[in-house]
CSV table of C-alpha atoms and ligand atoms in Angstrom, one decimal:
chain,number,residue,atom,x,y,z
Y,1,UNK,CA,39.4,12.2,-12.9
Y,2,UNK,CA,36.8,9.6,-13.1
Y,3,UNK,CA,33.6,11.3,-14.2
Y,4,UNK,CA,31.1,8.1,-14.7
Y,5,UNK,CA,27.5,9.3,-14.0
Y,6,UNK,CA,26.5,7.9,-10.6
Y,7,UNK,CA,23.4,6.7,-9.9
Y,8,UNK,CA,21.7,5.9,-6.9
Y,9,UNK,CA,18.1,4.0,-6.9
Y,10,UNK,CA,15.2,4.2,-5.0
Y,11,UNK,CA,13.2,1.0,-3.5
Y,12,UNK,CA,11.1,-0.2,-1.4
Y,13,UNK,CA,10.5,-4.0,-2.9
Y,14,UNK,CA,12.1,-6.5,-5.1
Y,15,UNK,CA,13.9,-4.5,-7.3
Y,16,UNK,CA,13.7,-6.1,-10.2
Y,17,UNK,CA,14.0,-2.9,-12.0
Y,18,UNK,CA,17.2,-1.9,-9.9
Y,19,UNK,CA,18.3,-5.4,-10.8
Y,20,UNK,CA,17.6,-4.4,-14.7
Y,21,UNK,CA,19.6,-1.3,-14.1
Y,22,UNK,CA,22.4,-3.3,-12.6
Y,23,UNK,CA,22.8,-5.6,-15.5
Y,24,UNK,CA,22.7,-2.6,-18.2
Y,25,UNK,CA,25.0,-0.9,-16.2
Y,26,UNK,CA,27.2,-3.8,-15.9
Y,27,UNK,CA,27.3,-4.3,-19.5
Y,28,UNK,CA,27.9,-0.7,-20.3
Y,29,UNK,CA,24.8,0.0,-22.3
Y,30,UNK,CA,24.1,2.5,-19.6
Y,31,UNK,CA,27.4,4.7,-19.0
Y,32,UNK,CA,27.0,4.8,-15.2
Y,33,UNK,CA,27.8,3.0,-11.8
Y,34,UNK,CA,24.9,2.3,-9.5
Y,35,UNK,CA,26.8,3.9,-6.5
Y,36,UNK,CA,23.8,3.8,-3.8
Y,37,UNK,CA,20.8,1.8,-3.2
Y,38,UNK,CA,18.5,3.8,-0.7
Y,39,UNK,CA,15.0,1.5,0.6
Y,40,UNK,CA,12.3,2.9,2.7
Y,41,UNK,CA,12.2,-1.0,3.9
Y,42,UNK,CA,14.6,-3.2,5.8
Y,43,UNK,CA,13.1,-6.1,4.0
Y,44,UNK,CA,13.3,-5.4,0.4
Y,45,UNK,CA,14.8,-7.6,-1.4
Y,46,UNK,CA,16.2,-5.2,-3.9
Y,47,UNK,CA,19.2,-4.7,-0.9
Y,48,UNK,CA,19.7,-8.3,-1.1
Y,49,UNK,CA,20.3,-7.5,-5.1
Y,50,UNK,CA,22.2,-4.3,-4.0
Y,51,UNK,CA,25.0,-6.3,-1.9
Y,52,UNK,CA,25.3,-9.1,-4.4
Y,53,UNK,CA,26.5,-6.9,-6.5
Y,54,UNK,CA,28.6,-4.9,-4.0
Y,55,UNK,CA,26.8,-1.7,-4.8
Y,56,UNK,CA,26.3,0.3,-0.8
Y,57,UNK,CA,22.6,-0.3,0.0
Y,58,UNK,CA,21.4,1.9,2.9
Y,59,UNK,CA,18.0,1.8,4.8
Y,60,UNK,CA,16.2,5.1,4.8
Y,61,UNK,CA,12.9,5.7,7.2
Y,62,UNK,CA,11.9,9.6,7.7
Y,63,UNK,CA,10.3,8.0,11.2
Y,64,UNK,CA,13.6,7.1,12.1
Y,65,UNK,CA,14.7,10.9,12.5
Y,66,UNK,CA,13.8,13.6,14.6
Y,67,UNK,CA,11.8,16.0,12.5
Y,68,UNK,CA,11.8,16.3,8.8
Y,69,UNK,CA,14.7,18.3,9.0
Y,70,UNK,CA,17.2,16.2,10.1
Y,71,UNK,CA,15.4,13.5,7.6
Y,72,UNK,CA,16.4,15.5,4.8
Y,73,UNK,CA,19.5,16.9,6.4
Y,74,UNK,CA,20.7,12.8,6.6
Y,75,UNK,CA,19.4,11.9,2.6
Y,76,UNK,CA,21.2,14.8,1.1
Y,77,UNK,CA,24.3,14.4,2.6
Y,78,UNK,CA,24.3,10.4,1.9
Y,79,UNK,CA,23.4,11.7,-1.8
Y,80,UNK,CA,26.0,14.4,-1.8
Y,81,UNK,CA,28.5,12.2,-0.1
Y,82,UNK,CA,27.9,9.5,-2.7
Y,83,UNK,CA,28.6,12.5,-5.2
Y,84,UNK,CA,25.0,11.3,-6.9
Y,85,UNK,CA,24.1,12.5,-10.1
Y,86,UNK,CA,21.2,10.7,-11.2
Y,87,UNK,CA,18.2,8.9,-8.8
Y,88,UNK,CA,16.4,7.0,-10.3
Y,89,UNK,CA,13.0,5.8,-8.3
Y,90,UNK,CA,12.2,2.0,-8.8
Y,91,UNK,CA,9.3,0.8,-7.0
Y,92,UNK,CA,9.8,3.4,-4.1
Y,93,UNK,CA,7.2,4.0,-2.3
Y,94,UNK,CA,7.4,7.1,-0.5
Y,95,UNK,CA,7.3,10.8,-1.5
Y,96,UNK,CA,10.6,12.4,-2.4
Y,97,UNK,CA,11.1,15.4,0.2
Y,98,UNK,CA,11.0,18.8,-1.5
Y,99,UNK,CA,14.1,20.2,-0.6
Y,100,UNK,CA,15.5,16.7,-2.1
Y,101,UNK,CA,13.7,17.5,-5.0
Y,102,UNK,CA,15.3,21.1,-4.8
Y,103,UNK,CA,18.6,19.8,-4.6
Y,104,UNK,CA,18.0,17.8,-7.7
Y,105,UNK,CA,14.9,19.5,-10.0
Y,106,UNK,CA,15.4,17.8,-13.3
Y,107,UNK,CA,17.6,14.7,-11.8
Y,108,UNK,CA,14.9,12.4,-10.3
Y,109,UNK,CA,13.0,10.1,-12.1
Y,110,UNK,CA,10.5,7.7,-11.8
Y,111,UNK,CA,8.8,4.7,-13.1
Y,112,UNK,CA,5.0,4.4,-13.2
Y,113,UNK,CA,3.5,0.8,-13.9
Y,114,UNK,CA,0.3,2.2,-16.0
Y,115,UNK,CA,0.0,5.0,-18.3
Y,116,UNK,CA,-0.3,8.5,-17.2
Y,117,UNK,CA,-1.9,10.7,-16.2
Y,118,UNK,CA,-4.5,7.5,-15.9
Y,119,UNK,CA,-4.0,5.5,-13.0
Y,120,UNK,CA,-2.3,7.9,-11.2
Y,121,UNK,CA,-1.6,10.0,-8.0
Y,122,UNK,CA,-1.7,9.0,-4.5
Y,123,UNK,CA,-2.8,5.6,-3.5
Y,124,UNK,CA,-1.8,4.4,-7.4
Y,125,UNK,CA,1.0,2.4,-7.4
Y,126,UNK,CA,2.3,-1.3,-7.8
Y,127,UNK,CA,-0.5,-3.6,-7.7
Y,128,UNK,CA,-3.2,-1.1,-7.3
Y,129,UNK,CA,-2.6,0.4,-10.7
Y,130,UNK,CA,-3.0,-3.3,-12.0
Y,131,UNK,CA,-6.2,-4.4,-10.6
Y,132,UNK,CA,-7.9,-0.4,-11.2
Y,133,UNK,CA,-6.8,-1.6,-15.2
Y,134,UNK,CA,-8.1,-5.3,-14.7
Y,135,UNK,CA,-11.2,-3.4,-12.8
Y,136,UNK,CA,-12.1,-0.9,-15.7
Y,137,UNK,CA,-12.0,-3.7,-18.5
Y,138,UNK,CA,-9.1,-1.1,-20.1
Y,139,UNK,CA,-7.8,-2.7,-23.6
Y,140,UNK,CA,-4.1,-1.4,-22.7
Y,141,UNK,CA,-2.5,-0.4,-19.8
Y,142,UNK,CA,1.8,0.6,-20.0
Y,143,UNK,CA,4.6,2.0,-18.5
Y,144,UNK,CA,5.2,6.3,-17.4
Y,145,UNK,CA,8.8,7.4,-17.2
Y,146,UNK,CA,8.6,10.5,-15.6
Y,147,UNK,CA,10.1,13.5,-13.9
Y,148,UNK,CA,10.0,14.1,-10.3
Y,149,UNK,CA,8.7,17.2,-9.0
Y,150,UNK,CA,6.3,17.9,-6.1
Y,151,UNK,CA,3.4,16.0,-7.0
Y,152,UNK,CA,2.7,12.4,-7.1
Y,153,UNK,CA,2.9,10.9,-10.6
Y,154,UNK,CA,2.8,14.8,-12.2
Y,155,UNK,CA,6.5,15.5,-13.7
Y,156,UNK,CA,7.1,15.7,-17.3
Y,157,UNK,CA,6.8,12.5,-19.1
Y,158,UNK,CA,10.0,11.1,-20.6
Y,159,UNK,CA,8.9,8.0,-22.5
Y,160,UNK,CA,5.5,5.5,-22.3
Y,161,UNK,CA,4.9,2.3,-23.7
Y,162,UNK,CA,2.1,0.9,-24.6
Y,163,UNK,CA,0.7,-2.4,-22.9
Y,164,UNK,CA,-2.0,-4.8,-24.6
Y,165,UNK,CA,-4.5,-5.8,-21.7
Y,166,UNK,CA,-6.8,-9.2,-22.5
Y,167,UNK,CA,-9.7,-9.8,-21.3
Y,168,UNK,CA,-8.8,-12.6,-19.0
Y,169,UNK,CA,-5.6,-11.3,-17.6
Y,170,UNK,CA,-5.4,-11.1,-13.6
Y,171,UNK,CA,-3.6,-8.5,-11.9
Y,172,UNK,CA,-1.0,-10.4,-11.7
Y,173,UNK,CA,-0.5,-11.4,-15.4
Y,174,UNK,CA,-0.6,-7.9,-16.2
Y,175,UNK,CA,1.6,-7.1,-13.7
Y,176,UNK,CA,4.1,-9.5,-15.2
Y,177,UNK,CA,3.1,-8.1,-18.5
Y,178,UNK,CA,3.9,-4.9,-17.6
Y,179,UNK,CA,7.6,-5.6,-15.6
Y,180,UNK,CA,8.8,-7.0,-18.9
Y,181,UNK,CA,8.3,-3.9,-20.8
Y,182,UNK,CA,9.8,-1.8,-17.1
Y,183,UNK,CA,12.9,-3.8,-17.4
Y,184,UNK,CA,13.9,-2.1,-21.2
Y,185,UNK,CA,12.2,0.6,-20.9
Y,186,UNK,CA,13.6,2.2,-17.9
Y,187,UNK,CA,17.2,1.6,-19.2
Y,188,UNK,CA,16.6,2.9,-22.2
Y,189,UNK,CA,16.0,6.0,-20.3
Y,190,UNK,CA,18.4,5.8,-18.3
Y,191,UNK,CA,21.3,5.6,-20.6
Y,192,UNK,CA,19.8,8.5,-22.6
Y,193,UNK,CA,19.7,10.8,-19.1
Y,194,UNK,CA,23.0,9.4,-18.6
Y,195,UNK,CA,24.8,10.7,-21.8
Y,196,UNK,CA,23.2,13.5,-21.4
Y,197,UNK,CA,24.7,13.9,-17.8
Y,198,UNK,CA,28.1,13.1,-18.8
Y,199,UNK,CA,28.3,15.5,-21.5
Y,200,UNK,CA,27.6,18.2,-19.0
Y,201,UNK,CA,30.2,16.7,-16.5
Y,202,UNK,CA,32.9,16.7,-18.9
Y,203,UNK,CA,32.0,20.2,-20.5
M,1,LIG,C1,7.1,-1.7,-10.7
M,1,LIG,O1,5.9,-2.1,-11.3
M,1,LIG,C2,7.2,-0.2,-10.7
M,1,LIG,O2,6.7,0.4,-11.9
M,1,LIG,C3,6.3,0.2,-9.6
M,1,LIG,O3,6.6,-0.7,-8.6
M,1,LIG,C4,7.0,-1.9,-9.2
M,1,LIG,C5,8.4,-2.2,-8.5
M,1,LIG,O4,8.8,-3.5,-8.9
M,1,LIG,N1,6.6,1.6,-9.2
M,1,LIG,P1,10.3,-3.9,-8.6
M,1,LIG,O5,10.6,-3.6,-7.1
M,1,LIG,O6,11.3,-3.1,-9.5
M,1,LIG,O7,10.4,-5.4,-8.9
């Protein structure tokens, strides 16, 4: 019986971080298959990423539903039909429903450009986080890996790195800045989760 980890990731962007996942997956530093790509947005380029590397991407909009029900009815069979492990949460901007977060307490994470509990909650995310650093003249900003639970940016903090901010950075720099550090960071993370998945599966 096959028994790789599977992974599905969250969007709602680019992806670059899915796209980071992809590659370490690829090369077998992290020992799991992406096996879903779920985006709260047609647009995101992160499915564009998802069907180049023939991984299923699927578009996911509560609004599209009839009541919340049926919205979390439809995301936890797609998860459970996918046989999903692991999600990972890459730039997604929507809340995780609670009875998804039921379904899978411990198994959700996410990334968090800034370091927390600083620069976060709702409203604080992407850009925002960037130019509230840039804003406040802070010396470092980083990067949250985080469990998911009921509250925005609350869960239990897996790993942080540390940032340097200078004084003439933009938002943007910094956001570039910051990616760089996302893209082994999150990973890193994600193999350790992953092991730790597998040894379960196989036990
Ligand atoms: C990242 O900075 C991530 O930390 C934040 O949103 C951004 C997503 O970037 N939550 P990408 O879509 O992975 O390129």
């Amino acid at each position: 019986m096959n028994d790789r980890v599977r992974l599905a990731v969250f969007i709602s962007g680019s992806g670059s971080n899915l796209q980071s996942i992809i590659d370490r997956c690829a090369d077998g530093t992290i020992p799991a298959e992406v096996a879903l790509v779920v985006s709260s947005s047609p647009e995101a380029y992160g499915l564009v990423r998802a069907e180049q590397a023939g991984i299923e991407g699927v578009v996911y909009r509560r609004k599209d539903f009839p009541d919340g029900q049926a919205a979390d009815e439809h995301l936890l069979s797609l998860l459970e039909s996918h046989r999903i492990d692991l999600i990972a949460l890459a730039g997604y901007l929507k809340m995780v429903a609670p009875a998804v977060i039921t379904r899978y307490r411990g198994k959700i994470v996410n990334i968090h450009p800034g370091l927390l509990p600083k620069y976060g909650g709702k409203g604080m995310y992407g850009h925002f986080v960037h130019e509230a650093v840039v804003k406040a003249k802070e010396k470092e900003t980083g990067v949250t890996i985080h469990v998911v639970d009921e509250i925005y940016d609350h869960g239990a903090i897996l790993a942080c790195e540390k940032v340097p901010v200078f004084p003439e950075d933009t938002p943007d720099e910094l956001a570039r800045r910051v990616l760089k550090v996302e893209h082994v960071l999150y990973p890193r993370v994600l193999k350790e989760l992953s092991e730790k998945i597998a040894k379960e599966k196989s036990s």
